[in-house]
Structures are given as C-alpha cells and as structure tokens.
Coordinates of C-alpha atoms in Angstrom, one line a residue:
M1 CA 190.8 156.6 66.0
I2 CA 193.4 156.9 63.2
T3 CA 193.9 153.1 62.6
P4 CA 190.5 152.5 60.8
L5 CA 191.2 155.5 58.6
A6 CA 194.7 154.3 57.7
S7 CA 193.3 150.9 56.9
I8 CA 190.5 152.3 54.7
I9 CA 192.9 154.5 52.8
G10 CA 195.4 151.7 52.4
S11 CA 193.1 149.0 51.4
G12 CA 190.4 151.0 49.7
F13 CA 192.0 153.7 47.7
L14 CA 195.6 152.6 47.2
V15 CA 195.1 148.9 46.6
L16 CA 191.5 148.0 45.9
G17 CA 190.8 150.8 43.5
P18 CA 193.4 149.8 40.9
I19 CA 192.6 146.1 41.4
L20 CA 188.9 146.7 40.7
N21 CA 189.8 148.9 37.7
D22 CA 191.9 146.2 36.2
S23 CA 189.3 143.5 36.9
F24 CA 186.1 145.3 36.1
G25 CA 187.1 148.2 33.9
M26 CA 184.2 150.7 33.6
F27 CA 182.2 148.7 36.1
A28 CA 184.8 149.3 38.9
P29 CA 182.8 152.1 40.5
L30 CA 179.7 149.8 40.6
M31 CA 181.8 147.0 42.2
L32 CA 183.1 149.4 44.7
L33 CA 179.6 150.4 45.6
V34 CA 178.7 146.7 46.1
L35 CA 181.7 146.3 48.4
C36 CA 180.6 149.4 50.3
G37 CA 177.2 147.7 50.7
V38 CA 178.8 144.6 52.1
A39 CA 181.0 146.7 54.4
Y40 CA 177.8 148.4 55.6
L41 CA 176.2 145.1 56.4
F42 CA 179.3 144.0 58.4
G43 CA 179.0 147.3 60.3
R44 CA 175.3 146.6 60.9
A45 CA 176.3 143.2 62.4
I46 CA 178.9 144.9 64.6
R47 CA 176.4 147.5 65.8
F48 CA 173.9 144.8 66.6
N49 CA 176.5 142.9 68.7
I50 CA 177.5 146.1 70.5
A51 CA 173.8 146.7 71.4
E52 CA 173.5 143.1 72.6
L53 CA 176.5 143.5 74.8
N54 CA 175.0 146.6 76.4
N55 CA 171.6 145.1 77.2
G56 CA 172.9 143.4 80.3
T57 CA 172.0 139.8 79.6
P58 CA 174.8 137.3 80.2
R59 CA 176.5 135.9 77.1
P60 CA 176.8 132.1 76.4
V61 CA 180.2 130.6 77.0
L62 CA 180.5 129.7 73.4
A63 CA 180.1 133.3 72.4
E64 CA 182.8 134.4 74.9
R65 CA 185.2 131.8 73.5
L66 CA 184.5 132.7 69.9
E67 CA 185.1 136.3 70.7
T68 CA 188.5 135.5 72.3
L69 CA 189.4 133.3 69.2
S70 CA 188.3 136.1 66.8
S71 CA 190.5 138.6 68.7
W72 CA 193.6 136.4 68.3
L73 CA 192.8 135.7 64.6
L74 CA 192.2 139.4 63.9
S75 CA 195.6 140.2 65.6
F76 CA 197.3 137.6 63.3
A77 CA 195.5 139.0 60.2
Y78 CA 196.6 142.5 61.1
F79 CA 200.2 141.4 61.5
I80 CA 200.0 139.7 58.0
S81 CA 198.5 142.9 56.6
V82 CA 201.3 145.1 58.0
A83 CA 203.9 142.7 56.6
Y84 CA 202.2 142.7 53.2
Y85 CA 202.2 146.5 53.1
L86 CA 205.8 146.7 54.2
N87 CA 206.7 144.3 51.4
L88 CA 204.9 146.6 48.9
L89 CA 206.7 149.6 50.4
G90 CA 210.1 147.8 49.9
A91 CA 209.3 146.8 46.4
F92 CA 208.0 150.1 45.2
G93 CA 210.5 152.1 47.3
M94 CA 213.5 150.4 45.7
R95 CA 211.9 150.6 42.2
L96 CA 212.6 154.4 42.4
T97 CA 216.3 153.9 42.9
P98 CA 219.2 152.5 40.9
W99 CA 219.5 149.8 43.5
N100 CA 216.3 148.0 42.5
T101 CA 217.0 144.3 43.4
P102 CA 214.8 141.9 45.4
L103 CA 217.5 141.7 48.1
N104 CA 217.5 145.5 48.5
A105 CA 213.7 145.6 48.6
R106 CA 213.7 143.0 51.4
L107 CA 216.4 145.0 53.2
L108 CA 214.3 148.2 53.0
T109 CA 211.2 146.2 54.3
T110 CA 213.3 144.8 57.2
A111 CA 214.7 148.3 58.0
V112 CA 211.2 149.8 58.2
F113 CA 209.9 146.9 60.2
L114 CA 212.8 147.2 62.7
F115 CA 212.3 151.0 62.9
I116 CA 208.6 150.4 63.8
L117 CA 209.6 147.7 66.3
L118 CA 212.2 149.9 67.9
I119 CA 209.8 152.8 68.3
G120 CA 207.1 150.6 69.8
W121 CA 209.6 148.9 72.1
T122 CA 211.2 152.1 73.4
R123 CA 208.4 154.6 73.2
G124 CA 205.2 152.6 73.4
F125 CA 201.9 152.6 71.7
K126 CA 201.5 156.4 71.9
A127 CA 204.6 156.9 69.7
L128 CA 203.3 154.3 67.2
E129 CA 200.0 156.0 67.0
R130 CA 201.8 159.3 66.3
L131 CA 203.7 157.6 63.5
E132 CA 200.4 156.3 62.1
E133 CA 199.0 159.9 62.1
Y134 CA 202.0 161.0 60.0
S135 CA 201.4 158.0 57.7
V136 CA 197.8 158.9 57.2
G137 CA 198.7 162.5 56.6
T138 CA 201.2 161.5 53.9
K139 CA 198.6 159.2 52.3
L140 CA 196.0 162.0 52.2
A141 CA 198.6 164.4 50.7
I142 CA 199.3 161.8 48.0
I143 CA 195.6 161.4 47.3
A144 CA 195.1 165.1 47.2
G145 CA 198.0 165.4 44.7
L146 CA 196.5 162.9 42.4

C-alpha cells in the first residue's frame, strides 16, 4: 500500500511541482489540477476494468495477451523510474559535499542501488517494503519542513 504513496510523493510533489512552476509560472496550480483530472480519468478506466473482471464473463485472448504485455512494460518502466530517481539522489547527494564530481555521483547511485539489491536478495520483499516505508516517512518529513 506504500508504493503508490511513494510514487505520488516522488513524482507529484518533488519533481512535477517545480517543473510545472518553471513551465507555467502562476498557472502551475491550474495545470496540476488538469493533470489531476487526467489521473482521475485513468483511475476511472482502471475501476471499469476491475468491475469487468469481476462480472464473470470470459475475457478475449487478445485482452489477456495485452494485459501480460502491459505488466512487463510496467515493470520495465518502474525499473527505469527507480534508476532515474537514484541518479537524482546521486547528483543531489554529492552536490552537498566537497566531493561533487560526476564520478562520485555515479558511485553514490551505484552504492544505493547495490544496497537495495542486497536487502532484496537477502531479506526479500518485506524488507524492501519496510525500506520504502522509511523513505516515504522521510519524504513526508521533508515536505512538512518546507
């Protein structure tokens, strides 16, 4: 249940807000409202699909194959998203130190990635979920501090 919240906070508040502000200035809140409307429509489509799945009628083979393909594509997109955020972490994390070089930023990114990989490999998904809870708590604390 934490994953969607982490994604919303990461993409919505920490990344999208400043981008919209730079791009649209005083109209950024209006554009954010438009994006929320689009997100609501996506949610409506998802709710419709869930209701259709629960009505008991068999699904066409094409729908089953598209669902499998979309699951793989979503997994790939999530991997890219995590890599992107880890790169941002490396860049911003090193900016706060006297060792601010592109190589050190990549080394920090790699170290965090290896840490996540090690936790997942040795302790499983439950431990990763616990790390994610700490991450969301930290993000919420940063937001509250702003």
